[in-house]
Coordinates of C-alpha atoms and ligand atoms in Angstrom, one line a residue:
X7 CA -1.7 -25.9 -0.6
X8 CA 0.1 -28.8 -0.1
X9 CA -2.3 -32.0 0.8
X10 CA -0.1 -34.8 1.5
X11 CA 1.4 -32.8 4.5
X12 CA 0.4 -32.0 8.6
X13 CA 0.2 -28.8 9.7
X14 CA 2.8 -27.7 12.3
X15 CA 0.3 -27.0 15.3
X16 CA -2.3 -29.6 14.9
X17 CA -1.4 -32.0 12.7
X18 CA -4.2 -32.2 9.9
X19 CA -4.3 -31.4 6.2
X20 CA -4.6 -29.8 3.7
X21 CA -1.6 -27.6 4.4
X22 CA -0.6 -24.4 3.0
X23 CA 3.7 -24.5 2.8
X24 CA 5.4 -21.3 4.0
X25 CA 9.0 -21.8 2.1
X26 CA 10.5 -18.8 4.1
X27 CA 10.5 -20.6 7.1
X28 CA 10.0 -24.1 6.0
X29 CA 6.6 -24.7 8.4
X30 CA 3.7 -26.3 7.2
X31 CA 0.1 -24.9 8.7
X32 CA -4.0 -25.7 7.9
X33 CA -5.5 -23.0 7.2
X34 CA -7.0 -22.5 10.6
X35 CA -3.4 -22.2 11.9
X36 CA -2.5 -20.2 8.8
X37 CA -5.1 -17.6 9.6
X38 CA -3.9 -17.1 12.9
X39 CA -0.5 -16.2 12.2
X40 CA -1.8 -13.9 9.7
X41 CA -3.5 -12.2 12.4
X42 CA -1.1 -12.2 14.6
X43 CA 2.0 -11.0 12.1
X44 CA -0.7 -8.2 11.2
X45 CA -1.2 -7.1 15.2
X46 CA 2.7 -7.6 15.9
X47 CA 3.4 -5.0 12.9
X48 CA 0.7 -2.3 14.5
X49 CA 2.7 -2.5 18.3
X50 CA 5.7 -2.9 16.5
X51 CA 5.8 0.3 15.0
X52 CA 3.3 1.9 17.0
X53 CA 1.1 2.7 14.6
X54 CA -2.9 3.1 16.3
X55 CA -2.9 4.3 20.0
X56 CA -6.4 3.5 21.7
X57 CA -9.4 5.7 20.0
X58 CA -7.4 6.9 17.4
X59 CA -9.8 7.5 14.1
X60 CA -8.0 5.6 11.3
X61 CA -9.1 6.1 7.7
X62 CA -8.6 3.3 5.5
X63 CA -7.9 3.7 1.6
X64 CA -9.9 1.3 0.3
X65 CA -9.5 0.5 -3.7
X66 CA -11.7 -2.5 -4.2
X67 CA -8.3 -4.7 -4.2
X68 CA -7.3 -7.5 -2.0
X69 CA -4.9 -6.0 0.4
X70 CA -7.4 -2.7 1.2
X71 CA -10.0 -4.7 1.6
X72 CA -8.1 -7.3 3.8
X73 CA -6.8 -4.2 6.1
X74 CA -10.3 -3.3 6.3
X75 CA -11.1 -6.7 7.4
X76 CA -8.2 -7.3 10.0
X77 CA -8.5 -3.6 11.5
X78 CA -12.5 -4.0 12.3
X79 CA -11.1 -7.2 14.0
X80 CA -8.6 -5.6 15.8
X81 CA -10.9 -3.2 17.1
X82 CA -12.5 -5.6 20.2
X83 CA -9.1 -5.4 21.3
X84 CA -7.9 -1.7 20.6
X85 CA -10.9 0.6 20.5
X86 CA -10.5 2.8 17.2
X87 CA -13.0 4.5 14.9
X88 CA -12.5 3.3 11.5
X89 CA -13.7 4.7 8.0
X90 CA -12.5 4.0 4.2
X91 CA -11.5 5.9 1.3
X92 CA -11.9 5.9 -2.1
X93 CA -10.5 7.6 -4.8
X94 CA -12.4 7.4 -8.0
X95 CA -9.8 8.5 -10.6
X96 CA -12.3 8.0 -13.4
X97 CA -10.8 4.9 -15.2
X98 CA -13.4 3.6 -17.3
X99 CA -14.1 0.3 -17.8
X100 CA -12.0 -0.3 -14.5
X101 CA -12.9 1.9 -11.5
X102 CA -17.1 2.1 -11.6
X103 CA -16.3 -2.1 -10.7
X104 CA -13.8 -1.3 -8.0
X105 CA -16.2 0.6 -6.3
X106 CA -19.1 -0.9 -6.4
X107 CA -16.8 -3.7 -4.9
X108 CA -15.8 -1.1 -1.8
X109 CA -19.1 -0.2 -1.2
X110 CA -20.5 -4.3 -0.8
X111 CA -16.8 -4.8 1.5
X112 CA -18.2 -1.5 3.7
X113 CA -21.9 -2.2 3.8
X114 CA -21.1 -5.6 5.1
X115 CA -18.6 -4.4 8.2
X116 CA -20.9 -1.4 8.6
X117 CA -17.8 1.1 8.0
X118 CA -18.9 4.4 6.5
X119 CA -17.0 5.0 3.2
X120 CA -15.8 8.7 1.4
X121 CA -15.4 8.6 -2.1
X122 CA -13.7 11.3 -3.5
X123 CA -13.1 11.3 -7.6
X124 CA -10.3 13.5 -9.6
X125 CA -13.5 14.6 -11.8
X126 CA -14.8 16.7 -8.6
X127 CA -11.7 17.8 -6.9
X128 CA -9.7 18.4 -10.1
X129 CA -12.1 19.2 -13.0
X130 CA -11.5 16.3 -14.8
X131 CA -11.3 12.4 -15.0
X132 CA -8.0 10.5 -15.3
X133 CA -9.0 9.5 -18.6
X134 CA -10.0 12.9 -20.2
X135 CA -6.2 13.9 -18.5
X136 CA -4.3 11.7 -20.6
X137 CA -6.3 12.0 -23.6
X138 CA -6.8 8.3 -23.9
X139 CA -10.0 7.4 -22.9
X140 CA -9.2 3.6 -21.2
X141 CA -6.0 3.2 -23.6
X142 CA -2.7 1.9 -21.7
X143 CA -0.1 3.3 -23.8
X144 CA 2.1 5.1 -22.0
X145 CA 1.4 3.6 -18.5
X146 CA 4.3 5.6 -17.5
X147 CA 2.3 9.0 -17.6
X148 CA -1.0 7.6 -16.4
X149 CA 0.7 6.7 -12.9
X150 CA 2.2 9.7 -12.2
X151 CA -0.5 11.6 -12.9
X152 CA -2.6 8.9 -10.8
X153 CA -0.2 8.9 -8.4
X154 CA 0.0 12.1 -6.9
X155 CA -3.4 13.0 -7.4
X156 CA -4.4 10.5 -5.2
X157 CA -2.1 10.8 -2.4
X158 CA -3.4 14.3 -2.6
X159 CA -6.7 13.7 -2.6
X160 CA -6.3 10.7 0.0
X161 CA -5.1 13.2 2.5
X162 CA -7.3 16.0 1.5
X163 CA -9.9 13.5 2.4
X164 CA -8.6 12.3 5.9
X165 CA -7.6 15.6 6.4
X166 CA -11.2 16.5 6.6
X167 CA -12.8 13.3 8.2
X168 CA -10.6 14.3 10.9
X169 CA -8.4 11.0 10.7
X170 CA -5.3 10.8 13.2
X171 CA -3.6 8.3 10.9
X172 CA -4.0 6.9 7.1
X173 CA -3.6 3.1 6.7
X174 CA -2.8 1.9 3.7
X175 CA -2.7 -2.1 2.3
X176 CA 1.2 -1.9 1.0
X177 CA 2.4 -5.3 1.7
X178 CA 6.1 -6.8 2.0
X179 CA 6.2 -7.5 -1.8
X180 CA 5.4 -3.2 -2.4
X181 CA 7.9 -2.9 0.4
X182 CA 10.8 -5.0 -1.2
X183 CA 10.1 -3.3 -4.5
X184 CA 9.8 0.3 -3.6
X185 CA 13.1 -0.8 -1.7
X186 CA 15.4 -2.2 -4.5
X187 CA 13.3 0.7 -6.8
X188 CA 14.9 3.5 -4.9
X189 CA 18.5 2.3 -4.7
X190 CA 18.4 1.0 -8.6
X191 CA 17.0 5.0 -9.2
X192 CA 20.1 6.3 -6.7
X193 CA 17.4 8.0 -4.6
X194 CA 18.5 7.6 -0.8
X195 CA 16.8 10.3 0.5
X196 CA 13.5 9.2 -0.8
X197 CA 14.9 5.5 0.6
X198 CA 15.6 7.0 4.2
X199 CA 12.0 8.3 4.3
X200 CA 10.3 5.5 2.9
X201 CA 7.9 5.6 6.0
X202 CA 5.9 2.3 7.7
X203 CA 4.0 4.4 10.4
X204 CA 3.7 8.3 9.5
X205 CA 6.5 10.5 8.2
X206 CA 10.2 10.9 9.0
X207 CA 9.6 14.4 8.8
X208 CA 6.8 15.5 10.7
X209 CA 4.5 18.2 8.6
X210 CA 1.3 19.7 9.1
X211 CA -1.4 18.8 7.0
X212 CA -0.1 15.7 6.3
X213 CA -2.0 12.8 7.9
X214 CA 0.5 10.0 9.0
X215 CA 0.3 7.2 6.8
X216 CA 0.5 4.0 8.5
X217 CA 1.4 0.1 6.5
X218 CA -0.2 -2.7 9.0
X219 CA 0.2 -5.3 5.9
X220 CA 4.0 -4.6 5.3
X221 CA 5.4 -7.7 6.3
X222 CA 3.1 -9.6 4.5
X223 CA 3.5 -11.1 1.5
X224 CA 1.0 -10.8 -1.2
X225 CA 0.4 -14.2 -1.9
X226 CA -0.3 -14.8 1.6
X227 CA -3.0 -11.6 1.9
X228 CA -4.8 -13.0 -1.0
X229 CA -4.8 -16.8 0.4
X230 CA -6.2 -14.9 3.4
X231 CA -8.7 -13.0 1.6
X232 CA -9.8 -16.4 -0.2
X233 CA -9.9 -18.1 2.7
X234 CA -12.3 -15.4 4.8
X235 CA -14.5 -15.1 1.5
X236 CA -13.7 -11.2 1.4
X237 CA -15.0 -9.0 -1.5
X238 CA -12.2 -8.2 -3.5
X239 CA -12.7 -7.5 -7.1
X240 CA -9.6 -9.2 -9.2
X241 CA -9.5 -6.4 -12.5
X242 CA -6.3 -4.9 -13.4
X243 CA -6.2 -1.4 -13.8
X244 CA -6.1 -1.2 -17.5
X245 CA -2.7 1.4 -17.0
X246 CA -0.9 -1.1 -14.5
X247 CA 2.3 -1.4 -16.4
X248 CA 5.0 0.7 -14.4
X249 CA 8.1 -0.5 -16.2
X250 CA 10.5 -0.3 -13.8
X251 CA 8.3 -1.6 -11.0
X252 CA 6.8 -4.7 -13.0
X253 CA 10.6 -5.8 -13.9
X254 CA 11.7 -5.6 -10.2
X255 CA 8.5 -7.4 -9.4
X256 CA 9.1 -10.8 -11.6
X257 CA 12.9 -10.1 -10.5
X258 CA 12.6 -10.3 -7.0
X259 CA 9.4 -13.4 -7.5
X260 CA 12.0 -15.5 -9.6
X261 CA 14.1 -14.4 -6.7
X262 CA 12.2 -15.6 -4.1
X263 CA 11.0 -19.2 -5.8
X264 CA 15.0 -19.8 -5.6
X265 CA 15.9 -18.4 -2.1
X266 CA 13.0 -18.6 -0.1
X267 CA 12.8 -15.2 2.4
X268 CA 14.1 -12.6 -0.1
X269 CA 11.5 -10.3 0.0
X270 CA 11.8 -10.5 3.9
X271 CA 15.2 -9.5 4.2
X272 CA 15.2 -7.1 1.7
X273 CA 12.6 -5.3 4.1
X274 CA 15.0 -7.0 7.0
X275 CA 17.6 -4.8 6.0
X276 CA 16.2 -1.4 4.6
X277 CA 14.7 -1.6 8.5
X278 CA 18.6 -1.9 9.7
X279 CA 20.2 0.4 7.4
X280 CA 17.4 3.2 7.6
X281 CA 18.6 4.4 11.1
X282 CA 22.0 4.8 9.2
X283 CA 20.9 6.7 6.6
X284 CA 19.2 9.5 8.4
X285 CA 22.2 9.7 10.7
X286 CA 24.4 9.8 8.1
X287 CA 22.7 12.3 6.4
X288 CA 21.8 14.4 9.7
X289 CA 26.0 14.0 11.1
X290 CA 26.7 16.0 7.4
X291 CA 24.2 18.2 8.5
X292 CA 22.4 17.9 5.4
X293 CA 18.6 18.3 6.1
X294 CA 16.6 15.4 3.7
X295 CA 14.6 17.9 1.6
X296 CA 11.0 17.5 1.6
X297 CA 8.6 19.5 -0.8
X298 CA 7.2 22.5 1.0
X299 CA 3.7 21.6 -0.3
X300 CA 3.4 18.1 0.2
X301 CA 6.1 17.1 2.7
X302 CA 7.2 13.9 0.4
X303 CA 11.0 13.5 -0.4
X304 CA 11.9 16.2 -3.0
X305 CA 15.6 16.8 -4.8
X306 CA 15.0 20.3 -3.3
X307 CA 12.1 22.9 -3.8
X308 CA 8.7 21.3 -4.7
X309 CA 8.6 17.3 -5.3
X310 CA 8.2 16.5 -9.0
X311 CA 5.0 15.3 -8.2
X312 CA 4.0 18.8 -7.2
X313 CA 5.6 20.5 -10.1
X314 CA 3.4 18.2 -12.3
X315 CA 0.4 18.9 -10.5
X316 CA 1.2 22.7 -10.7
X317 CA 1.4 22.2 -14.6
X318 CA -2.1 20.6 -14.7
X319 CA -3.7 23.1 -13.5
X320 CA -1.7 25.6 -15.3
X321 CA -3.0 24.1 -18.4
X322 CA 0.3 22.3 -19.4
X323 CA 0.5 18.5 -19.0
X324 CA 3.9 17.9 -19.2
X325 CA 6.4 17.7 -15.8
X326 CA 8.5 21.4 -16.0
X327 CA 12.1 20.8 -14.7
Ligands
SF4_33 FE1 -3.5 4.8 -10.9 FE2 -1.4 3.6 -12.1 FE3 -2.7 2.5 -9.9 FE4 -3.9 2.6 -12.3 S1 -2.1 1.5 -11.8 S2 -4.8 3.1 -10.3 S3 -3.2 4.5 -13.1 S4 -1.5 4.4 -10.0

């Protein structure tokens, strides 16, 4: 906040600065255009028709539990039924907070939440999986086990609450990263179906997945989550440490402290070129290959993420090429 300032609209202070486009706003004003950006996005790309039942994955985090927030508002103006997720991984010392978190954010907007854990579905907790009870070591391994077993689970779950669409809290910071993440790993077909509002490639038993918070930045959904007083529990999960992912992070936040509006043009432009790519690739009649078993971008055959999953359960736990 910057208190010496006048808000844009009405003139009084404090004021919270929005660099990217150089306007000043209390946070009244600041709050609205939250709001609004977070509507625009849902018309823009079409993501909830009227009485649609949307299933929210809810982690206990800021942006989840601001989608939760901003999509129970939106409902006196689009009539939806809404209900959360959560996936309870078994990270000790991390997740029984998280949910305890999720469950005070749902009891207070009366939404009925799921939880589903990888202890039930999969026989055994994240932890006991990796063979490090809590430890961080290889963070590398943790989320990619994490990873798929959630989005599994998440639609396995939504799947069976009978959900026409998935939304989930990525915001324009995720968005910029998974962006510049996928070009720096030379991965345009996973780049050309990096989706906002369901898949590119329409598959059965996959519940579209739907981003209302994507062209917000995460600064901004945590202001707004401070301002409103919403729940949101502020642990790190103790494997959080994606290499690749936390560089491009403090890249592209150095980035934008010196060129205000990065992070939205990266977005800006994956939106311009994306067309492009899925033309290109369609005019070479080269069909994107998806993974027959989860419908997720795939070098051919089932995604890694599958194949990883398939050796879990196997009894091996490590990826087979
Ligand atoms: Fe799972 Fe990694 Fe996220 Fe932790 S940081 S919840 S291990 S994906």
């Amino acid at each position: 906040m910057d208190d010496g300032k006048a808000c844009a609209k009405c003139g009084r202070a404090p004021c919270i600065e929005l660099r990217y486009s150089r306007t000043l706003l209390c946070p009244k004003h600041f709050s609205e255009m939250f709001e609004q950006r977070f509507r625009r996005t849902v018309r823009e790309f079409s993501m909830i028709r009227p009485h649609d039942r949307i299933a929210v994955a809810l982690s206990g985090g800021k942006d989840s539990a601001v989608l939760l927030h901003l999509l129970v508002g939106l409902k006196k103006r689009l009539p939806m039924e809404i209900s959360a997720i959560l996936v309870d991984e078994g990270i000790a010392g991390y997740r029984p907070h998280t949910i305890k978190t999720a469950k005070a954010v749902c009891r207070e907007l009366g939404v009925k939440l799921h939880i589903v854990s990888f202890e039930k579905e999969f026989g055994g907790k994240l932890d006991t999986i990796l063979g490090r009870r809590g430890g961080a070591n290889s963070s590398w391994g943790a989320c990619t086990y994490c990873g798929v077993f959630r989005r599994t689970l998440l639609n396995r779950a939504a799947l069976k609450i009978g959900a026409d669409a998935l939304a989930v809290g990525h915001n324009l910071d995720d968005a910029a990263q998974t962006v510049l993440m996928n070009i720096m790993r030379n991965e345009p077909s996973r780049l050309a179906r990096f989706g906002i509002s369901g898949g590119v490639v329409e598959s059965e038993g996959l519940v579209a997945r739907i981003k209302p918070l994507v062209r917000s930045p995460e600064k901004e959904v945590a202001l707004y989550a401070e301002l409103h007083g919403i729940w949101i529990h502020y642990m790190q999960c103790p494997y959080a440490n994606e290499a690749l992912r936390q560089e491009v992070r403090r890249m592209l936040n150095s980035l934008e402290e010196k060129y205000p509006g990065t992070k939205f043009r990266i977005f800006g432009s994956f939106l311009s070129i994306k067309p492009a790519l899925l033309g290109i690739a369609k005019k070479n009649g080269a069909k994107i290959p998806s993974c027959p078993s989860c419908g997720d971008a795939s070098s051919g055959g089932k995604c890694s993420a599958c194949r990883l999953l398939d050796g879990i359960k196997s009894g091996k736990k490590k990826l087979e090429k």
